[in-house]
JSON list of C-alpha atoms in Angstrom, two decimals:
[
{"chain": "A", "resi": 84, "resn": "UNK", "atom": "CA", "xyz": [0.48, -7.18, -18.33]},
{"chain": "A", "resi": 85, "resn": "UNK", "atom": "CA", "xyz": [2.45, -4.55, -16.49]},
{"chain": "A", "resi": 86, "resn": "UNK", "atom": "CA", "xyz": [1.17, -5.53, -13.14]},
{"chain": "A", "resi": 87, "resn": "UNK", "atom": "CA", "xyz": [-0.58, -8.81, -12.97]},
{"chain": "A", "resi": 88, "resn": "UNK", "atom": "CA", "xyz": [-4.03, -10.14, -13.07]},
{"chain": "A", "resi": 89, "resn": "UNK", "atom": "CA", "xyz": [-7.20, -9.30, -11.29]},
{"chain": "A", "resi": 90, "resn": "UNK", "atom": "CA", "xyz": [-10.10, -11.63, -11.03]},
{"chain": "A", "resi": 91, "resn": "UNK", "atom": "CA", "xyz": [-12.81, -11.74, -11.71]},
{"chain": "A", "resi": 92, "resn": "UNK", "atom": "CA", "xyz": [-12.72, -9.33, -14.63]},
{"chain": "A", "resi": 93, "resn": "UNK", "atom": "CA", "xyz": [-16.40, -8.66, -14.09]},
{"chain": "A", "resi": 94, "resn": "UNK", "atom": "CA", "xyz": [-18.65, -9.26, -11.12]},
{"chain": "A", "resi": 95, "resn": "UNK", "atom": "CA", "xyz": [-22.39, -8.75, -10.82]},
{"chain": "A", "resi": 96, "resn": "UNK", "atom": "CA", "xyz": [-24.14, -9.03, -7.47]},
{"chain": "A", "resi": 97, "resn": "UNK", "atom": "CA", "xyz": [-27.29, -7.93, -5.70]},
{"chain": "A", "resi": 98, "resn": "UNK", "atom": "CA", "xyz": [-27.35, -5.02, -3.32]},
{"chain": "A", "resi": 99, "resn": "UNK", "atom": "CA", "xyz": [-26.53, -6.16, 0.19]},
{"chain": "A", "resi": 100, "resn": "UNK", "atom": "CA", "xyz": [-24.25, -8.99, -0.90]},
{"chain": "A", "resi": 101, "resn": "UNK", "atom": "CA", "xyz": [-20.50, -8.97, -0.40]},
{"chain": "A", "resi": 102, "resn": "UNK", "atom": "CA", "xyz": [-18.11, -8.52, -3.30]},
{"chain": "A", "resi": 103, "resn": "UNK", "atom": "CA", "xyz": [-14.62, -9.98, -3.36]},
{"chain": "A", "resi": 104, "resn": "UNK", "atom": "CA", "xyz": [-12.00, -9.01, -5.90]},
{"chain": "A", "resi": 105, "resn": "UNK", "atom": "CA", "xyz": [-8.54, -10.50, -6.15]},
{"chain": "A", "resi": 106, "resn": "UNK", "atom": "CA", "xyz": [-5.30, -9.11, -7.43]},
{"chain": "A", "resi": 107, "resn": "UNK", "atom": "CA", "xyz": [-2.06, -10.92, -8.14]},
{"chain": "A", "resi": 108, "resn": "UNK", "atom": "CA", "xyz": [1.20, -9.16, -8.76]},
{"chain": "A", "resi": 109, "resn": "UNK", "atom": "CA", "xyz": [4.52, -10.24, -10.14]},
{"chain": "A", "resi": 110, "resn": "UNK", "atom": "CA", "xyz": [7.21, -8.36, -8.26]},
{"chain": "A", "resi": 111, "resn": "UNK", "atom": "CA", "xyz": [8.15, -7.54, -4.71]},
{"chain": "A", "resi": 112, "resn": "UNK", "atom": "CA", "xyz": [6.29, -4.62, -3.21]},
{"chain": "A", "resi": 113, "resn": "UNK", "atom": "CA", "xyz": [6.52, -2.10, -0.40]},
{"chain": "A", "resi": 114, "resn": "UNK", "atom": "CA", "xyz": [2.81, -1.54, -0.42]},
{"chain": "A", "resi": 115, "resn": "UNK", "atom": "CA", "xyz": [-0.25, -2.19, -2.49]},
{"chain": "A", "resi": 116, "resn": "UNK", "atom": "CA", "xyz": [-3.10, 0.17, -3.14]},
{"chain": "A", "resi": 117, "resn": "UNK", "atom": "CA", "xyz": [-6.68, -0.16, -4.30]},
{"chain": "A", "resi": 118, "resn": "UNK", "atom": "CA", "xyz": [-8.49, 2.43, -6.37]},
{"chain": "A", "resi": 119, "resn": "UNK", "atom": "CA", "xyz": [-12.04, 2.84, -7.60]},
{"chain": "A", "resi": 120, "resn": "UNK", "atom": "CA", "xyz": [-13.04, 4.31, -10.93]},
{"chain": "A", "resi": 121, "resn": "UNK", "atom": "CA", "xyz": [-16.56, 5.27, -11.76]},
{"chain": "A", "resi": 122, "resn": "UNK", "atom": "CA", "xyz": [-17.39, 5.01, -15.45]},
{"chain": "A", "resi": 123, "resn": "UNK", "atom": "CA", "xyz": [-15.66, 7.71, -17.46]},
{"chain": "A", "resi": 124, "resn": "UNK", "atom": "CA", "xyz": [-14.12, 9.32, -14.42]},
{"chain": "A", "resi": 125, "resn": "UNK", "atom": "CA", "xyz": [-10.81, 9.56, -12.64]},
{"chain": "A", "resi": 126, "resn": "UNK", "atom": "CA", "xyz": [-9.62, 7.27, -9.89]},
{"chain": "A", "resi": 127, "resn": "UNK", "atom": "CA", "xyz": [-10.28, 7.51, -6.20]},
{"chain": "A", "resi": 128, "resn": "UNK", "atom": "CA", "xyz": [-7.81, 6.11, -3.72]},
{"chain": "A", "resi": 129, "resn": "UNK", "atom": "CA", "xyz": [-9.49, 3.59, -1.41]},
{"chain": "A", "resi": 130, "resn": "UNK", "atom": "CA", "xyz": [-6.89, 2.01, 0.77]},
{"chain": "A", "resi": 131, "resn": "UNK", "atom": "CA", "xyz": [-3.19, 1.27, 1.06]},
{"chain": "A", "resi": 132, "resn": "UNK", "atom": "CA", "xyz": [-1.79, -1.81, 2.70]},
{"chain": "A", "resi": 133, "resn": "UNK", "atom": "CA", "xyz": [1.89, -2.10, 3.51]},
{"chain": "A", "resi": 134, "resn": "UNK", "atom": "CA", "xyz": [3.93, -5.20, 2.85]},
{"chain": "A", "resi": 135, "resn": "UNK", "atom": "CA", "xyz": [4.23, -5.94, 6.58]},
{"chain": "A", "resi": 136, "resn": "UNK", "atom": "CA", "xyz": [0.46, -5.84, 7.03]},
{"chain": "A", "resi": 137, "resn": "UNK", "atom": "CA", "xyz": [-1.84, -8.77, 6.41]},
{"chain": "A", "resi": 138, "resn": "UNK", "atom": "CA", "xyz": [-5.20, -7.12, 6.70]},
{"chain": "A", "resi": 139, "resn": "UNK", "atom": "CA", "xyz": [-6.62, -3.64, 6.77]},
{"chain": "A", "resi": 140, "resn": "UNK", "atom": "CA", "xyz": [-10.10, -2.24, 7.20]},
{"chain": "A", "resi": 141, "resn": "UNK", "atom": "CA", "xyz": [-11.73, 0.99, 6.14]},
{"chain": "A", "resi": 142, "resn": "UNK", "atom": "CA", "xyz": [-15.46, 1.25, 6.62]},
{"chain": "A", "resi": 143, "resn": "UNK", "atom": "CA", "xyz": [-17.07, -1.48, 4.50]},
{"chain": "A", "resi": 144, "resn": "UNK", "atom": "CA", "xyz": [-13.76, -2.28, 2.84]},
{"chain": "A", "resi": 145, "resn": "UNK", "atom": "CA", "xyz": [-11.45, -5.04, 3.93]},
{"chain": "A", "resi": 146, "resn": "UNK", "atom": "CA", "xyz": [-8.14, -5.63, 2.19]},
{"chain": "A", "resi": 147, "resn": "UNK", "atom": "CA", "xyz": [-5.86, -8.60, 2.71]},
{"chain": "A", "resi": 148, "resn": "UNK", "atom": "CA", "xyz": [-2.33, -9.09, 1.52]},
{"chain": "A", "resi": 149, "resn": "UNK", "atom": "CA", "xyz": [-0.42, -12.34, 1.14]},
{"chain": "A", "resi": 150, "resn": "UNK", "atom": "CA", "xyz": [3.12, -11.52, 0.09]},
{"chain": "A", "resi": 151, "resn": "UNK", "atom": "CA", "xyz": [4.08, -15.21, -0.10]},
{"chain": "A", "resi": 152, "resn": "UNK", "atom": "CA", "xyz": [1.46, -15.70, -2.80]},
{"chain": "A", "resi": 153, "resn": "UNK", "atom": "CA", "xyz": [1.89, -12.21, -4.23]},
{"chain": "A", "resi": 154, "resn": "UNK", "atom": "CA", "xyz": [-1.81, -11.61, -3.99]},
{"chain": "A", "resi": 155, "resn": "UNK", "atom": "CA", "xyz": [-4.28, -9.24, -2.42]},
{"chain": "A", "resi": 156, "resn": "UNK", "atom": "CA", "xyz": [-8.03, -9.19, -2.10]},
{"chain": "A", "resi": 157, "resn": "UNK", "atom": "CA", "xyz": [-10.56, -6.43, -1.67]},
{"chain": "A", "resi": 158, "resn": "UNK", "atom": "CA", "xyz": [-13.81, -7.24, 0.06]},
{"chain": "A", "resi": 159, "resn": "UNK", "atom": "CA", "xyz": [-16.73, -4.86, -0.01]},
{"chain": "A", "resi": 160, "resn": "UNK", "atom": "CA", "xyz": [-19.36, -5.81, 2.51]},
{"chain": "A", "resi": 161, "resn": "UNK", "atom": "CA", "xyz": [-23.07, -4.99, 2.32]},
{"chain": "A", "resi": 162, "resn": "UNK", "atom": "CA", "xyz": [-22.69, -3.65, -1.18]},
{"chain": "A", "resi": 163, "resn": "UNK", "atom": "CA", "xyz": [-24.74, -0.74, -2.48]},
{"chain": "A", "resi": 164, "resn": "UNK", "atom": "CA", "xyz": [-25.70, 0.29, -5.99]},
{"chain": "A", "resi": 165, "resn": "UNK", "atom": "CA", "xyz": [-23.31, 3.23, -5.58]},
{"chain": "A", "resi": 166, "resn": "UNK", "atom": "CA", "xyz": [-20.42, 0.76, -5.31]},
{"chain": "A", "resi": 167, "resn": "UNK", "atom": "CA", "xyz": [-20.86, -0.01, -9.01]},
{"chain": "A", "resi": 168, "resn": "UNK", "atom": "CA", "xyz": [-17.49, 0.87, -10.52]},
{"chain": "A", "resi": 169, "resn": "UNK", "atom": "CA", "xyz": [-14.20, -0.59, -11.66]},
{"chain": "A", "resi": 170, "resn": "UNK", "atom": "CA", "xyz": [-11.68, -1.47, -9.01]},
{"chain": "A", "resi": 171, "resn": "UNK", "atom": "CA", "xyz": [-7.93, -1.55, -9.59]},
{"chain": "A", "resi": 172, "resn": "UNK", "atom": "CA", "xyz": [-5.01, -2.65, -7.52]},
{"chain": "A", "resi": 173, "resn": "UNK", "atom": "CA", "xyz": [-1.73, -0.83, -8.01]},
{"chain": "A", "resi": 174, "resn": "UNK", "atom": "CA", "xyz": [1.77, -0.77, -6.67]},
{"chain": "A", "resi": 175, "resn": "UNK", "atom": "CA", "xyz": [5.16, 0.72, -7.28]},
{"chain": "A", "resi": 176, "resn": "UNK", "atom": "CA", "xyz": [7.42, -1.40, -9.48]},
{"chain": "A", "resi": 177, "resn": "UNK", "atom": "CA", "xyz": [10.90, -2.37, -8.27]},
{"chain": "A", "resi": 178, "resn": "UNK", "atom": "CA", "xyz": [13.45, 0.32, -8.83]},
{"chain": "A", "resi": 179, "resn": "UNK", "atom": "CA", "xyz": [10.89, 3.10, -8.86]},
{"chain": "A", "resi": 180, "resn": "UNK", "atom": "CA", "xyz": [12.30, 4.35, -5.57]},
{"chain": "A", "resi": 181, "resn": "UNK", "atom": "CA", "xyz": [10.27, 7.22, -4.25]},
{"chain": "A", "resi": 182, "resn": "UNK", "atom": "CA", "xyz": [9.12, 8.41, -7.67]},
{"chain": "A", "resi": 183, "resn": "UNK", "atom": "CA", "xyz": [5.48, 7.63, -7.01]},
{"chain": "A", "resi": 184, "resn": "UNK", "atom": "CA", "xyz": [5.21, 5.78, -10.32]},
{"chain": "A", "resi": 185, "resn": "UNK", "atom": "CA", "xyz": [2.25, 3.43, -10.09]},
{"chain": "A", "resi": 186, "resn": "UNK", "atom": "CA", "xyz": [1.52, 0.33, -12.10]},
{"chain": "A", "resi": 187, "resn": "UNK", "atom": "CA", "xyz": [-2.08, -0.82, -12.28]},
{"chain": "A", "resi": 188, "resn": "UNK", "atom": "CA", "xyz": [-3.71, -4.20, -12.49]},
{"chain": "A", "resi": 189, "resn": "UNK", "atom": "CA", "xyz": [-6.26, -5.02, -15.15]},
{"chain": "A", "resi": 190, "resn": "UNK", "atom": "CA", "xyz": [-9.19, -4.19, -12.93]},
{"chain": "A", "resi": 191, "resn": "UNK", "atom": "CA", "xyz": [-12.48, -5.74, -11.90]},
{"chain": "A", "resi": 192, "resn": "UNK", "atom": "CA", "xyz": [-15.74, -4.24, -13.07]},
{"chain": "A", "resi": 193, "resn": "UNK", "atom": "CA", "xyz": [-18.33, -4.52, -10.32]},
{"chain": "A", "resi": 194, "resn": "UNK", "atom": "CA", "xyz": [-22.03, -4.11, -10.92]},
{"chain": "A", "resi": 195, "resn": "UNK", "atom": "CA", "xyz": [-24.31, -3.96, -7.91]},
{"chain": "A", "resi": 196, "resn": "UNK", "atom": "CA", "xyz": [-27.94, -4.39, -8.83]},
{"chain": "A", "resi": 197, "resn": "UNK", "atom": "CA", "xyz": [-30.52, -2.61, -6.68]},
{"chain": "B", "resi": 229, "resn": "UNK", "atom": "CA", "xyz": [-8.53, 16.61, 0.40]},
{"chain": "B", "resi": 230, "resn": "UNK", "atom": "CA", "xyz": [-6.20, 17.24, -2.49]},
{"chain": "B", "resi": 231, "resn": "UNK", "atom": "CA", "xyz": [-7.94, 18.06, -5.75]},
{"chain": "B", "resi": 232, "resn": "UNK", "atom": "CA", "xyz": [-6.65, 17.64, -9.27]},
{"chain": "B", "resi": 233, "resn": "UNK", "atom": "CA", "xyz": [-8.49, 19.08, -12.23]},
{"chain": "B", "resi": 234, "resn": "UNK", "atom": "CA", "xyz": [-8.20, 18.43, -15.94]},
{"chain": "B", "resi": 235, "resn": "UNK", "atom": "CA", "xyz": [-9.24, 20.54, -18.84]},
{"chain": "B", "resi": 236, "resn": "UNK", "atom": "CA", "xyz": [-10.94, 19.93, -21.14]},
{"chain": "B", "resi": 237, "resn": "UNK", "atom": "CA", "xyz": [-13.05, 17.01, -20.00]},
{"chain": "B", "resi": 238, "resn": "UNK", "atom": "CA", "xyz": [-13.90, 16.11, -23.57]},
{"chain": "B", "resi": 239, "resn": "UNK", "atom": "CA", "xyz": [-12.34, 17.16, -26.86]},
{"chain": "B", "resi": 240, "resn": "UNK", "atom": "CA", "xyz": [-12.95, 16.21, -30.45]},
{"chain": "B", "resi": 241, "resn": "UNK", "atom": "CA", "xyz": [-10.35, 17.10, -33.02]},
{"chain": "B", "resi": 242, "resn": "UNK", "atom": "CA", "xyz": [-9.55, 16.32, -36.61]},
{"chain": "B", "resi": 243, "resn": "UNK", "atom": "CA", "xyz": [-6.69, 14.11, -37.72]},
{"chain": "B", "resi": 244, "resn": "UNK", "atom": "CA", "xyz": [-3.45, 16.00, -38.04]},
{"chain": "B", "resi": 245, "resn": "UNK", "atom": "CA", "xyz": [-4.24, 18.66, -35.48]},
{"chain": "B", "resi": 246, "resn": "UNK", "atom": "CA", "xyz": [-2.73, 19.00, -32.02]},
{"chain": "B", "resi": 247, "resn": "UNK", "atom": "CA", "xyz": [-4.57, 18.96, -28.74]},
{"chain": "B", "resi": 248, "resn": "UNK", "atom": "CA", "xyz": [-3.42, 20.24, -25.37]},
{"chain": "B", "resi": 249, "resn": "UNK", "atom": "CA", "xyz": [-4.70, 18.79, -22.11]},
{"chain": "B", "resi": 250, "resn": "UNK", "atom": "CA", "xyz": [-4.10, 20.58, -18.82]},
{"chain": "B", "resi": 251, "resn": "UNK", "atom": "CA", "xyz": [-3.68, 19.00, -15.42]},
{"chain": "B", "resi": 252, "resn": "UNK", "atom": "CA", "xyz": [-3.78, 21.24, -12.36]},
{"chain": "B", "resi": 253, "resn": "UNK", "atom": "CA", "xyz": [-3.32, 20.57, -8.68]},
{"chain": "B", "resi": 254, "resn": "UNK", "atom": "CA", "xyz": [-5.74, 23.00, -7.08]},
{"chain": "B", "resi": 255, "resn": "UNK", "atom": "CA", "xyz": [-4.79, 23.06, -3.44]},
{"chain": "B", "resi": 256, "resn": "UNK", "atom": "CA", "xyz": [-1.30, 21.65, -3.23]},
{"chain": "B", "resi": 257, "resn": "UNK", "atom": "CA", "xyz": [2.00, 21.84, -4.99]},
{"chain": "B", "resi": 258, "resn": "UNK", "atom": "CA", "xyz": [2.83, 18.80, -7.07]},
{"chain": "B", "resi": 259, "resn": "UNK", "atom": "CA", "xyz": [6.47, 18.31, -7.86]},
{"chain": "B", "resi": 260, "resn": "UNK", "atom": "CA", "xyz": [5.56, 15.20, -9.80]},
{"chain": "B", "resi": 261, "resn": "UNK", "atom": "CA", "xyz": [2.62, 14.51, -12.06]},
{"chain": "B", "resi": 262, "resn": "UNK", "atom": "CA", "xyz": [1.84, 11.42, -14.05]},
{"chain": "B", "resi": 263, "resn": "UNK", "atom": "CA", "xyz": [0.03, 10.92, -17.34]},
{"chain": "B", "resi": 264, "resn": "UNK", "atom": "CA", "xyz": [-1.92, 7.77, -18.13]},
{"chain": "B", "resi": 265, "resn": "UNK", "atom": "CA", "xyz": [-4.02, 6.65, -21.02]},
{"chain": "B", "resi": 266, "resn": "UNK", "atom": "CA", "xyz": [-6.87, 4.23, -20.78]},
{"chain": "B", "resi": 267, "resn": "UNK", "atom": "CA", "xyz": [-8.61, 2.41, -23.59]},
{"chain": "B", "resi": 268, "resn": "UNK", "atom": "CA", "xyz": [-12.23, 1.30, -23.14]},
{"chain": "B", "resi": 269, "resn": "UNK", "atom": "CA", "xyz": [-12.65, -1.44, -20.57]},
{"chain": "B", "resi": 270, "resn": "UNK", "atom": "CA", "xyz": [-8.92, -1.59, -19.98]},
{"chain": "B", "resi": 271, "resn": "UNK", "atom": "CA", "xyz": [-6.57, -0.56, -17.24]},
{"chain": "B", "resi": 272, "resn": "UNK", "atom": "CA", "xyz": [-4.48, 2.57, -16.99]},
{"chain": "B", "resi": 273, "resn": "UNK", "atom": "CA", "xyz": [-1.18, 2.58, -18.79]},
{"chain": "B", "resi": 274, "resn": "UNK", "atom": "CA", "xyz": [1.45, 4.96, -17.51]},
{"chain": "B", "resi": 275, "resn": "UNK", "atom": "CA", "xyz": [2.73, 7.15, -20.31]},
{"chain": "B", "resi": 276, "resn": "UNK", "atom": "CA", "xyz": [5.17, 9.46, -18.60]},
{"chain": "B", "resi": 277, "resn": "UNK", "atom": "CA", "xyz": [6.30, 11.03, -15.36]},
{"chain": "B", "resi": 278, "resn": "UNK", "atom": "CA", "xyz": [6.36, 14.79, -15.36]},
{"chain": "B", "resi": 279, "resn": "UNK", "atom": "CA", "xyz": [8.72, 16.61, -13.00]},
{"chain": "B", "resi": 280, "resn": "UNK", "atom": "CA", "xyz": [8.48, 20.32, -12.43]},
{"chain": "B", "resi": 281, "resn": "UNK", "atom": "CA", "xyz": [11.30, 22.16, -14.13]},
{"chain": "B", "resi": 282, "resn": "UNK", "atom": "CA", "xyz": [12.80, 19.17, -15.90]},
{"chain": "B", "resi": 283, "resn": "UNK", "atom": "CA", "xyz": [12.14, 16.92, -18.83]},
{"chain": "B", "resi": 284, "resn": "UNK", "atom": "CA", "xyz": [9.49, 14.27, -18.55]},
{"chain": "B", "resi": 285, "resn": "UNK", "atom": "CA", "xyz": [10.42, 10.61, -18.27]},
{"chain": "B", "resi": 286, "resn": "UNK", "atom": "CA", "xyz": [8.58, 8.52, -20.82]},
{"chain": "B", "resi": 287, "resn": "UNK", "atom": "CA", "xyz": [7.65, 4.87, -20.53]},
{"chain": "B", "resi": 288, "resn": "UNK", "atom": "CA", "xyz": [8.92, 2.42, -23.08]},
{"chain": "B", "resi": 289, "resn": "UNK", "atom": "CA", "xyz": [6.97, 2.59, -26.29]},
{"chain": "B", "resi": 290, "resn": "UNK", "atom": "CA", "xyz": [5.61, 6.10, -25.74]},
{"chain": "B", "resi": 291, "resn": "UNK", "atom": "CA", "xyz": [6.71, 8.57, -28.38]},
{"chain": "B", "resi": 292, "resn": "UNK", "atom": "CA", "xyz": [7.95, 11.70, -26.67]},
{"chain": "B", "resi": 293, "resn": "UNK", "atom": "CA", "xyz": [7.74, 13.74, -29.84]},
{"chain": "B", "resi": 294, "resn": "UNK", "atom": "CA", "xyz": [4.10, 12.83, -30.21]},
{"chain": "B", "resi": 295, "resn": "UNK", "atom": "CA", "xyz": [3.08, 13.29, -26.59]},
{"chain": "B", "resi": 296, "resn": "UNK", "atom": "CA", "xyz": [4.71, 16.50, -25.44]},
{"chain": "B", "resi": 297, "resn": "UNK", "atom": "CA", "xyz": [4.69, 17.07, -21.72]},
{"chain": "B", "resi": 298, "resn": "UNK", "atom": "CA", "xyz": [5.45, 20.33, -20.01]},
{"chain": "B", "resi": 299, "resn": "UNK", "atom": "CA", "xyz": [5.50, 20.86, -16.26]},
{"chain": "B", "resi": 300, "resn": "UNK", "atom": "CA", "xyz": [6.23, 24.55, -16.03]},
{"chain": "B", "resi": 301, "resn": "UNK", "atom": "CA", "xyz": [4.95, 25.16, -12.52]},
{"chain": "B", "resi": 302, "resn": "UNK", "atom": "CA", "xyz": [4.25, 23.26, -9.34]},
{"chain": "B", "resi": 303, "resn": "UNK", "atom": "CA", "xyz": [0.54, 23.23, -10.08]},
{"chain": "B", "resi": 304, "resn": "UNK", "atom": "CA", "xyz": [0.33, 22.68, -13.83]},
{"chain": "B", "resi": 305, "resn": "UNK", "atom": "CA", "xyz": [1.38, 20.00, -16.26]},
{"chain": "B", "resi": 306, "resn": "UNK", "atom": "CA", "xyz": [0.25, 19.86, -19.86]},
{"chain": "B", "resi": 307, "resn": "UNK", "atom": "CA", "xyz": [0.09, 17.00, -22.32]},
{"chain": "B", "resi": 308, "resn": "UNK", "atom": "CA", "xyz": [0.00, 17.91, -25.99]},
{"chain": "B", "resi": 309, "resn": "UNK", "atom": "CA", "xyz": [-0.96, 15.22, -28.47]},
{"chain": "B", "resi": 310, "resn": "UNK", "atom": "CA", "xyz": [0.67, 16.33, -31.69]},
{"chain": "B", "resi": 311, "resn": "UNK", "atom": "CA", "xyz": [-0.54, 15.43, -35.17]},
{"chain": "B", "resi": 312, "resn": "UNK", "atom": "CA", "xyz": [-3.34, 13.39, -33.66]},
{"chain": "B", "resi": 313, "resn": "UNK", "atom": "CA", "xyz": [-4.65, 10.29, -35.39]},
{"chain": "B", "resi": 314, "resn": "UNK", "atom": "CA", "xyz": [-7.78, 8.25, -34.71]},
{"chain": "B", "resi": 315, "resn": "UNK", "atom": "CA", "xyz": [-5.73, 5.65, -32.84]},
{"chain": "B", "resi": 316, "resn": "UNK", "atom": "CA", "xyz": [-4.83, 8.36, -30.32]},
{"chain": "B", "resi": 317, "resn": "UNK", "atom": "CA", "xyz": [-8.47, 8.47, -29.29]},
{"chain": "B", "resi": 318, "resn": "UNK", "atom": "CA", "xyz": [-8.49, 7.47, -25.67]},
{"chain": "B", "resi": 319, "resn": "UNK", "atom": "CA", "xyz": [-9.15, 8.56, -22.11]},
{"chain": "B", "resi": 320, "resn": "UNK", "atom": "CA", "xyz": [-6.20, 10.49, -20.71]},
{"chain": "B", "resi": 321, "resn": "UNK", "atom": "CA", "xyz": [-5.84, 10.78, -16.95]},
{"chain": "B", "resi": 322, "resn": "UNK", "atom": "CA", "xyz": [-3.31, 12.69, -14.93]},
{"chain": "B", "resi": 323, "resn": "UNK", "atom": "CA", "xyz": [-2.36, 12.29, -11.32]},
{"chain": "B", "resi": 324, "resn": "UNK", "atom": "CA", "xyz": [-0.26, 14.21, -8.88]},
{"chain": "B", "resi": 325, "resn": "UNK", "atom": "CA", "xyz": [1.54, 13.42, -5.70]},
{"chain": "B", "resi": 326, "resn": "UNK", "atom": "CA", "xyz": [2.53, 15.74, -2.90]},
{"chain": "B", "resi": 327, "resn": "UNK", "atom": "CA", "xyz": [6.18, 16.12, -1.98]},
{"chain": "B", "resi": 328, "resn": "UNK", "atom": "CA", "xyz": [5.44, 14.89, 1.52]},
{"chain": "B", "resi": 329, "resn": "UNK", "atom": "CA", "xyz": [3.95, 11.62, 0.35]},
{"chain": "B", "resi": 330, "resn": "UNK", "atom": "CA", "xyz": [4.60, 10.07, -3.02]},
{"chain": "B", "resi": 331, "resn": "UNK", "atom": "CA", "xyz": [2.63, 7.02, -1.97]},
{"chain": "B", "resi": 332, "resn": "UNK", "atom": "CA", "xyz": [-0.73, 8.62, -2.39]},
{"chain": "B", "resi": 333, "resn": "UNK", "atom": "CA", "xyz": [-1.70, 9.98, -5.74]},
{"chain": "B", "resi": 334, "resn": "UNK", "atom": "CA", "xyz": [-4.62, 12.18, -6.57]},
{"chain": "B", "resi": 335, "resn": "UNK", "atom": "CA", "xyz": [-6.24, 11.68, -9.92]},
{"chain": "B", "resi": 336, "resn": "UNK", "atom": "CA", "xyz": [-7.86, 14.12, -12.24]},
{"chain": "B", "resi": 337, "resn": "UNK", "atom": "CA", "xyz": [-11.28, 13.36, -13.71]},
{"chain": "B", "resi": 338, "resn": "UNK", "atom": "CA", "xyz": [-9.81, 12.48, -17.08]},
{"chain": "B", "resi": 339, "resn": "UNK", "atom": "CA", "xyz": [-10.06, 13.86, -20.61]},
{"chain": "B", "resi": 340, "resn": "UNK", "atom": "CA", "xyz": [-11.87, 11.99, -23.35]},
{"chain": "B", "resi": 341, "resn": "UNK", "atom": "CA", "xyz": [-10.08, 12.60, -26.65]},
{"chain": "B", "resi": 342, "resn": "UNK", "atom": "CA", "xyz": [-11.76, 11.66, -29.90]},
{"chain": "B", "resi": 343, "resn": "UNK", "atom": "CA", "xyz": [-9.85, 12.11, -33.12]},
{"chain": "B", "resi": 344, "resn": "UNK", "atom": "CA", "xyz": [-11.96, 12.06, -36.27]}
]
């Protein structure tokens, strides 16, 4: 794949539970981003974590980054039915400079059952 | 926040015809826009980078004569799928970044193209 792997590919949980999605990437990065995509819609930027950061929070979202393992995780706490969506990690490939060119992971489809 | 629109949201066309998709940044100027395609249950694949006033940069394997990109102004980029075939049926998404921050991209709602 262009980017790497995300696991799980699909995740189904009950409302109120936590959801954890993982992303592995293949190249060095300056930062890594997470996006959400509701079915048949565009993407919404959730959070950006820089390569010198290990953890970042935004509301019910917690993102970790382990550059030694080239992996990141997205944790959604106290999930809601409205969190049902696909989640993608993305970063800028080496040599892309400041072009803004993003490469996406394969994505995790999350279903939160009410 | 920054808003990007796409038009049309859905289009059905016959094989052999051409289809134009518009991507507009509504409240900011986008020097760079990006075009992606997404097959069902798959990730986004970058097709090309569109720079205002210059030729688009296409990713490997993307036919530039088939997917014509024009970025004539700082708020509009268009993708024209020429001589469309059923295998071109896909979800096309554009994004735009502001000159001040290429790190954050704003995505359009996507265009569902169905070629019959």
